[in-house]
PDB file of C-alpha atoms in Angstrom:
ATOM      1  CA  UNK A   1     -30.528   3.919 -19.539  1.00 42.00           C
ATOM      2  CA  UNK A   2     -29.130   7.291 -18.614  1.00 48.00           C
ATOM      3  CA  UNK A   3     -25.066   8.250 -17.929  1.00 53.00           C
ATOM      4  CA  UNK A   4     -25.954   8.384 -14.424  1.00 50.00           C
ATOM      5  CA  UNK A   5     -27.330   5.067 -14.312  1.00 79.00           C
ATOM      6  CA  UNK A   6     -24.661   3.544 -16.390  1.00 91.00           C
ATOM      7  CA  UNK A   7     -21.907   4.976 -13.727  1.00 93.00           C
ATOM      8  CA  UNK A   8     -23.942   3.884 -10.732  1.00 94.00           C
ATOM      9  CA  UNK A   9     -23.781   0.290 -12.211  1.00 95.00           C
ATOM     10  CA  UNK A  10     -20.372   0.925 -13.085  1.00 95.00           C
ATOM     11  CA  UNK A  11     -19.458   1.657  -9.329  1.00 96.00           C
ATOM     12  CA  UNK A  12     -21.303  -0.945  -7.958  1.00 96.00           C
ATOM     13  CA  UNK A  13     -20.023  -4.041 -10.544  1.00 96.00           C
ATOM     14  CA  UNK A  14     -16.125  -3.124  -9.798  1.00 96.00           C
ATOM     15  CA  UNK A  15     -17.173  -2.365  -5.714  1.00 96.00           C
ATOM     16  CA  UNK A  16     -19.075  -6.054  -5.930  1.00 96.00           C
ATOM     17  CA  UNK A  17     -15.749  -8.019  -7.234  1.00 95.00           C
ATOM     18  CA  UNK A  18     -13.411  -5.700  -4.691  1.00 96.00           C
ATOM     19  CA  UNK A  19     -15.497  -6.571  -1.435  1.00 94.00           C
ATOM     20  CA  UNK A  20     -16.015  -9.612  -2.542  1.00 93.00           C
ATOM     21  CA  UNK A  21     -12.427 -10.526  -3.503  1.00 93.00           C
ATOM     22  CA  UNK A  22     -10.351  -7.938  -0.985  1.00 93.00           C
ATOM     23  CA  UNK A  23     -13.353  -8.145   1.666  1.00 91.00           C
ATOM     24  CA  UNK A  24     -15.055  -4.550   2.959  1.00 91.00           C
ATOM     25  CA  UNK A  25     -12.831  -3.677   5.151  1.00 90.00           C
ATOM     26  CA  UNK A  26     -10.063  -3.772   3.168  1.00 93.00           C
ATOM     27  CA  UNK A  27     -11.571  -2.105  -0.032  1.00 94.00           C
ATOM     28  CA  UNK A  28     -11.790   1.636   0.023  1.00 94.00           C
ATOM     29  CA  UNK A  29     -13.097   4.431  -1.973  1.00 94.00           C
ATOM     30  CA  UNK A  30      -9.946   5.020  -3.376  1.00 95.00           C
ATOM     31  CA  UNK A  31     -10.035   1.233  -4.457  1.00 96.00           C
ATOM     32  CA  UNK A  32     -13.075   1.701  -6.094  1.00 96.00           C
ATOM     33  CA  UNK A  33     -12.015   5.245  -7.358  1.00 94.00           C
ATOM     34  CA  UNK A  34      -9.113   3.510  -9.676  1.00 95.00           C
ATOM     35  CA  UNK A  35     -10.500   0.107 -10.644  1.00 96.00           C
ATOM     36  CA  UNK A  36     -13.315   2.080 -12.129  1.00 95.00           C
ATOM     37  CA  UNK A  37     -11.173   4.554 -13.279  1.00 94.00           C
ATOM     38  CA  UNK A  38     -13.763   7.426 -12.245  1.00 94.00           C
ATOM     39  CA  UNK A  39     -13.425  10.642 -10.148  1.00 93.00           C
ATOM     40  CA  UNK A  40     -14.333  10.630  -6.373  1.00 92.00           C
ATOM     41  CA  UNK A  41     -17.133  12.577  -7.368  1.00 92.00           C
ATOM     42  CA  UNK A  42     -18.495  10.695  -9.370  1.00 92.00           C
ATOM     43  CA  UNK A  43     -19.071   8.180  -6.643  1.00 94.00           C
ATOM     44  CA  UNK A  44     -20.539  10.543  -4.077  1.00 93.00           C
ATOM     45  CA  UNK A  45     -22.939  11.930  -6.100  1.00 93.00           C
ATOM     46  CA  UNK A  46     -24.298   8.315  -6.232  1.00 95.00           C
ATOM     47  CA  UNK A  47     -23.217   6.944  -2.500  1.00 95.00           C
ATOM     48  CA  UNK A  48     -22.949   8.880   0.513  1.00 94.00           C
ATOM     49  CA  UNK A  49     -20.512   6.048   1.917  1.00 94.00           C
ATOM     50  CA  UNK A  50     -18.534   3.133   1.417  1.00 94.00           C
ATOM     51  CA  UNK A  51     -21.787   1.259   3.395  1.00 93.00           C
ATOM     52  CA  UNK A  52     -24.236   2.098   0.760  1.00 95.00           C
ATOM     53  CA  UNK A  53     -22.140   1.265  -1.788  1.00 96.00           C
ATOM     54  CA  UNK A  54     -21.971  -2.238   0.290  1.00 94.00           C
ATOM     55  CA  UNK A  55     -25.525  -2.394   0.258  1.00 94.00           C
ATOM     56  CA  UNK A  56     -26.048  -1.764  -3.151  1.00 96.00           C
ATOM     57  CA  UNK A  57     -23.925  -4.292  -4.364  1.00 95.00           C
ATOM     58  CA  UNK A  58     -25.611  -6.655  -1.939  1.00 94.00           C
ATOM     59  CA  UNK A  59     -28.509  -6.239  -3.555  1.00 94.00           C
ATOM     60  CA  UNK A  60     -26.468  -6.926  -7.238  1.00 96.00           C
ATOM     61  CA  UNK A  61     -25.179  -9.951  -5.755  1.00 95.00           C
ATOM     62  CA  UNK A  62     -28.370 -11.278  -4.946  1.00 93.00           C
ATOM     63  CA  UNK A  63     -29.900 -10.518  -8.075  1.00 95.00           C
ATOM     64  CA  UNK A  64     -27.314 -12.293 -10.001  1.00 95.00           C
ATOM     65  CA  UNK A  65     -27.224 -15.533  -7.932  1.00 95.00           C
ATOM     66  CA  UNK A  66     -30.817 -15.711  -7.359  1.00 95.00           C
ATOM     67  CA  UNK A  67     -31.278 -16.041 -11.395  1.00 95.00           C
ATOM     68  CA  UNK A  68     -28.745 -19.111 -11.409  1.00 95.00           C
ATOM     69  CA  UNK A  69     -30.597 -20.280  -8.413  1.00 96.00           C
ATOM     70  CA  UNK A  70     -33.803 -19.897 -10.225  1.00 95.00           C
ATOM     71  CA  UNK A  71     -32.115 -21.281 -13.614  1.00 96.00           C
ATOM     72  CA  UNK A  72     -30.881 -24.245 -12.152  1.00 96.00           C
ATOM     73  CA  UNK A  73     -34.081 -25.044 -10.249  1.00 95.00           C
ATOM     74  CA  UNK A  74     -36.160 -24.394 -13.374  1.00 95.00           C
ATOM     75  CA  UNK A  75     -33.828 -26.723 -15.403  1.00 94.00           C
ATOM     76  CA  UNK A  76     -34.806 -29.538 -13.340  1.00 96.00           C
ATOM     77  CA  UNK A  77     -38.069 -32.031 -12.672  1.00 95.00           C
ATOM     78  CA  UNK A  78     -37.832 -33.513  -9.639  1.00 97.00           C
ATOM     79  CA  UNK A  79     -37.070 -32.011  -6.452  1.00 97.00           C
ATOM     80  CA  UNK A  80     -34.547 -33.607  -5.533  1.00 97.00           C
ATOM     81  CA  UNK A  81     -32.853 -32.740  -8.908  1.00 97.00           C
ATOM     82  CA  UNK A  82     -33.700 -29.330  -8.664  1.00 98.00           C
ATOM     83  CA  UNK A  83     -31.672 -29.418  -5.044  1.00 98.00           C
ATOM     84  CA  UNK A  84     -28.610 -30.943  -6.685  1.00 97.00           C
ATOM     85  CA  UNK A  85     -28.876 -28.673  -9.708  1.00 97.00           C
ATOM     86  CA  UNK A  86     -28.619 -25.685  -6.849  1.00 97.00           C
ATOM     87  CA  UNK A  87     -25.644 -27.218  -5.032  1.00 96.00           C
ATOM     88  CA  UNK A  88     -23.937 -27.567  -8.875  1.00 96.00           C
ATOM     89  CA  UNK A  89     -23.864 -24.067  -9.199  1.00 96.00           C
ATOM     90  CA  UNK A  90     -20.619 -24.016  -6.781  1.00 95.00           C
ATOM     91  CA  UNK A  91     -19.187 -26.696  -8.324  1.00 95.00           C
ATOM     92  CA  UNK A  92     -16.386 -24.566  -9.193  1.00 96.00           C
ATOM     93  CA  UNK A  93     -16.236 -22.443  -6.501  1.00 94.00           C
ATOM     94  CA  UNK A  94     -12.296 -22.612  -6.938  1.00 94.00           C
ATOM     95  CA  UNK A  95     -11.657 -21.101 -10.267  1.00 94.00           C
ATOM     96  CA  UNK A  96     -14.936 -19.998 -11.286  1.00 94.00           C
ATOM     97  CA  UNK A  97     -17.653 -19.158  -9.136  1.00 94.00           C
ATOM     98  CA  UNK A  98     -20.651 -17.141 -10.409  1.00 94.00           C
ATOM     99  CA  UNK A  99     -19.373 -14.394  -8.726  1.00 93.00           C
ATOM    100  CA  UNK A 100     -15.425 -13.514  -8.535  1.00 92.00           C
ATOM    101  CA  UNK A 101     -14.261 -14.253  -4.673  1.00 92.00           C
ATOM    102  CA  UNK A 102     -16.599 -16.733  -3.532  1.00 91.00           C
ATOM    103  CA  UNK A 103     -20.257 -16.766  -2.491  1.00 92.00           C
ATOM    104  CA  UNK A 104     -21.215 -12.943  -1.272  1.00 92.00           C
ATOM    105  CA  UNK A 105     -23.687 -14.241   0.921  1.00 89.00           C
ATOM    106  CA  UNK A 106     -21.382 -16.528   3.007  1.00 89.00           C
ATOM    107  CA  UNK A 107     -18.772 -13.666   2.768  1.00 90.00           C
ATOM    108  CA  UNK A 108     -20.463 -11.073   3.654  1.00 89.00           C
ATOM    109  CA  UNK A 109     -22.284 -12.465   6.876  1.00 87.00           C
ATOM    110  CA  UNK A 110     -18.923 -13.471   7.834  1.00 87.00           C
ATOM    111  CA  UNK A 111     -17.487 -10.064   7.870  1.00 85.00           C
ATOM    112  CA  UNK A 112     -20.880  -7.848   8.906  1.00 82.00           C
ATOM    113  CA  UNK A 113     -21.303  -9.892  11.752  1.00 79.00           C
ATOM    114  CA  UNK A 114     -21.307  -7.874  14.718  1.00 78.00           C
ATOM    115  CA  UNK A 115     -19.585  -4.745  12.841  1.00 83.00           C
ATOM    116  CA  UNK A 116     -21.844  -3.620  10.089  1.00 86.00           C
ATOM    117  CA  UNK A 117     -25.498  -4.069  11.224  1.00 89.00           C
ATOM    118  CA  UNK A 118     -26.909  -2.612   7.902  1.00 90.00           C
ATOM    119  CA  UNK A 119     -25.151  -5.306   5.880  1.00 90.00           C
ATOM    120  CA  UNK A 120     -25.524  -7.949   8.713  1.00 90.00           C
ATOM    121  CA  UNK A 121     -29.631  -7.539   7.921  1.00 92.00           C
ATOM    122  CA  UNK A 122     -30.069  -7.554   4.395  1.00 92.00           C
ATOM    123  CA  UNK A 123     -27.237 -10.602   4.028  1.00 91.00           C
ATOM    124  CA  UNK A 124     -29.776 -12.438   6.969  1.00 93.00           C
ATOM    125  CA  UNK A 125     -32.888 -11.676   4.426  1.00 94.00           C
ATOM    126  CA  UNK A 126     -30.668 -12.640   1.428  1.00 93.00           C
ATOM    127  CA  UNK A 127     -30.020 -16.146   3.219  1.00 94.00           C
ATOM    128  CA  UNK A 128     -33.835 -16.307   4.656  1.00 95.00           C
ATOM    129  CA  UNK A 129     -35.213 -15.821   1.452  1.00 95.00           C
ATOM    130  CA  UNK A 130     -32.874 -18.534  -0.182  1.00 95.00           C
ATOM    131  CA  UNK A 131     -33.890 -20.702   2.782  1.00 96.00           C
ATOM    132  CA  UNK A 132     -37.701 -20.616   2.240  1.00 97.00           C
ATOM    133  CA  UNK A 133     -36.706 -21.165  -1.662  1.00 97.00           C
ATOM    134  CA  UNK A 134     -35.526 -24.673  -0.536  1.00 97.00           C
ATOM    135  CA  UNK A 135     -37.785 -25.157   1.927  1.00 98.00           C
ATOM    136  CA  UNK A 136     -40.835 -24.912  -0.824  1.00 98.00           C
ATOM    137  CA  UNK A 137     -38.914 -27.055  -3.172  1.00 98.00           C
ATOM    138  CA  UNK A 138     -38.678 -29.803  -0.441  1.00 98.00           C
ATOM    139  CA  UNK A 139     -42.395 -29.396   0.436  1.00 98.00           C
ATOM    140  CA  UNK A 140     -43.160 -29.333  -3.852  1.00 97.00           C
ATOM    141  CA  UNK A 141     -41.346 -33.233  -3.022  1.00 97.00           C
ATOM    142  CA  UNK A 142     -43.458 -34.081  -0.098  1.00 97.00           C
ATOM    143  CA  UNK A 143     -46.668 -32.939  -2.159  1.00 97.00           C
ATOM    144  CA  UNK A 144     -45.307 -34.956  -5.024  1.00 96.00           C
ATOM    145  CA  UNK A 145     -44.747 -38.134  -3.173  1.00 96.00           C
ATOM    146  CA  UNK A 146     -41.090 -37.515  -3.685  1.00 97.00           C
ATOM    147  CA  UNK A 147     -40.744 -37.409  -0.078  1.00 97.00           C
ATOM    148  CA  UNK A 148     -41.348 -38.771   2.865  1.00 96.00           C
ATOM    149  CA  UNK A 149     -44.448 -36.492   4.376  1.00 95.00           C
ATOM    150  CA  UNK A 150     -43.007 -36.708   7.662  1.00 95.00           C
ATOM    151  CA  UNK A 151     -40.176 -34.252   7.270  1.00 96.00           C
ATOM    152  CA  UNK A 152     -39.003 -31.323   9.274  1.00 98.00           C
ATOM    153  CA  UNK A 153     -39.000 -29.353   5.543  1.00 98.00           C
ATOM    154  CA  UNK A 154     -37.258 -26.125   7.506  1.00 98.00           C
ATOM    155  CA  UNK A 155     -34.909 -28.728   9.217  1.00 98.00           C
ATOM    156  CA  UNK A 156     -33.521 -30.566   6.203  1.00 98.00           C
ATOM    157  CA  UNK A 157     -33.779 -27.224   4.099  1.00 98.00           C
ATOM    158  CA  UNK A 158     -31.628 -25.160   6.997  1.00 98.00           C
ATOM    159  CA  UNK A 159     -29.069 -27.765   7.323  1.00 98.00           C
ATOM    160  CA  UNK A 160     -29.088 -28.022   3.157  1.00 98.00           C
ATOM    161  CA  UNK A 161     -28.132 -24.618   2.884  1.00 96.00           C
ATOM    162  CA  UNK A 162     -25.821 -24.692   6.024  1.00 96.00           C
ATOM    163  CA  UNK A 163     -23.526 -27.467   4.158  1.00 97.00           C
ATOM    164  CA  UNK A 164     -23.640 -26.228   0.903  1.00 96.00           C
ATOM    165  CA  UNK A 165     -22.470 -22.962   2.293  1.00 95.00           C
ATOM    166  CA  UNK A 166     -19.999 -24.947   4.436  1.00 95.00           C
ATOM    167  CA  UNK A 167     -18.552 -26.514   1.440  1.00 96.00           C
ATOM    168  CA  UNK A 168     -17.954 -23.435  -0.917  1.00 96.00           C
ATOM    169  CA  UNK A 169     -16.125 -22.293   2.093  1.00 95.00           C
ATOM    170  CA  UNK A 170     -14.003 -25.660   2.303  1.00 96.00           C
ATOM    171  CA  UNK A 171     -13.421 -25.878  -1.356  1.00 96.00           C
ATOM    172  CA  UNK A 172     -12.175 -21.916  -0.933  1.00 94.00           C
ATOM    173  CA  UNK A 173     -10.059 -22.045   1.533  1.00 94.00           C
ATOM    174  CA  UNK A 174      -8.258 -25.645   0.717  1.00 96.00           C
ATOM    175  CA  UNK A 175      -7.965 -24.554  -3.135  1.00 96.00           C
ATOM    176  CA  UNK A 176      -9.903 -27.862  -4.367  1.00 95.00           C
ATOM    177  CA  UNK A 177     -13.355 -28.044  -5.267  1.00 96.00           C
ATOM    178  CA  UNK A 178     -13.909 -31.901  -3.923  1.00 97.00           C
ATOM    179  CA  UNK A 179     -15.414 -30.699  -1.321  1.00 97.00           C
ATOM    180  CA  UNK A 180     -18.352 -28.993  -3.410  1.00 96.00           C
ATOM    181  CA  UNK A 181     -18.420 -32.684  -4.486  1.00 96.00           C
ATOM    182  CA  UNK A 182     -18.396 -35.156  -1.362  1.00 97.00           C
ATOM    183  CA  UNK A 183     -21.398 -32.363  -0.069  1.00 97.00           C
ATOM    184  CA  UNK A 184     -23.209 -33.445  -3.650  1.00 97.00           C
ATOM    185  CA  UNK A 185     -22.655 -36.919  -2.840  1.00 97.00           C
ATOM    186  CA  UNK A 186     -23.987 -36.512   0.944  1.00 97.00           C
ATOM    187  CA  UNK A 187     -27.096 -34.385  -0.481  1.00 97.00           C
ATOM    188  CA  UNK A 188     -27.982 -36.960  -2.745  1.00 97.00           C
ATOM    189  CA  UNK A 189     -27.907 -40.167  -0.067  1.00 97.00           C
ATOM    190  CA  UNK A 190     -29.558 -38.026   2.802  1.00 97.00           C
ATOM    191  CA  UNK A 191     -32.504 -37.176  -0.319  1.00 97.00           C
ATOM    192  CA  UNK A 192     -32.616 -40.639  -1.283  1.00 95.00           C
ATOM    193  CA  UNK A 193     -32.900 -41.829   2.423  1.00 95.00           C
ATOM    194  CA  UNK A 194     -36.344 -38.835   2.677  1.00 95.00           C
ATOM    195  CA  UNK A 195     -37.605 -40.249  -0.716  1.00 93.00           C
ATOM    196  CA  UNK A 196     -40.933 -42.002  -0.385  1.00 74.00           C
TER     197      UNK A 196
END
């Protein structure tokens, strides 16, 4: 890997834990400038703007979460397991999520919305393709008798992702993981209510 390389990853690890901890908005170049401790050159010669420095790290964001998504599934046999291994990966979304600030998905479609179309679209694909993930593992179930065959898989997989999302975002704001917890707990009677 060349210099250049090594400073563009440089940029966009300490931009990833500023927007993600401080938010966009209120992370600037000259943020990034001294927790990376390079030049402002440096970073324009890589980025034209704060936004593609936002998208970039997007993408880094995704990368890393989709391997502990693909990890935890992969650790698993069943689908339902594979489901609750997923949800686990929050289970410290307090003190030590697997990104500093909180889930960049959820945080970044709450602060693109309506403002910053660019990032608005690729944190819609980021949850889409996170969506369908689910969505295949609860059809994998259905096909393996683990399920029920009459379920809405999009349904249950949409409103999977929708509370899991909602209960980083509890367990965040409130300071106390239970939440990550009693959304386990709920996951695992709703699967055990679609289990054939």
């Amino acid at each position: 890997m060349g210099k250049n390389d090594e400073v563009r990853d440089q940029i966009i690890m300490t931009a990833l834990r500023l927007f993600n901890t401080k938010g966009f908005s209120h992370t600037s170049i000259q943020d990034i400038m001294e927790a990376s401790s390079l030049p402002k050159g440096s970073i324009y010669r890589r980025f034209t703007n704060k936004e593609a420095i936002a998208l970039a790290t997007f993408e880094k964001a995704g990368e890393i979460i989709w391997n502990h998504i693909v990890q935890a599934s992969e650790q698993a046999s069943t689908a339902t397991d594979k489901i609750i291994a997923i949800a686990h990966i929050y289970q410290d979304a307090v003190n030590n999520p697997p990104i500093e600030g909180g889930c960049p998905l959820l945080n970044t479609a709450i602060e693109a919305d309506n403002t910053y179309p660019d990032l608005q679209k690729v944190a819609s694909e980021g949850y889409n393709q996170t969506l369908l993930f689910m969505q295949s593992i609860i059809e994998d179930g259905m096909r393996n008798n683990e399920f029920r065959k009459d379920i809405n898989s999009l349904s249950l997989a949409s409103f999977l992702m929708s509370s899991m999302e909602g209960a980083i975002m509890a367990s965040r704001l409130s300071f106390n993981n239970d939440h990550i917890f009693y959304c386990i707990e709920q996951i695992k009677a709703l699967l055990n209510h679609y289990s054939s």
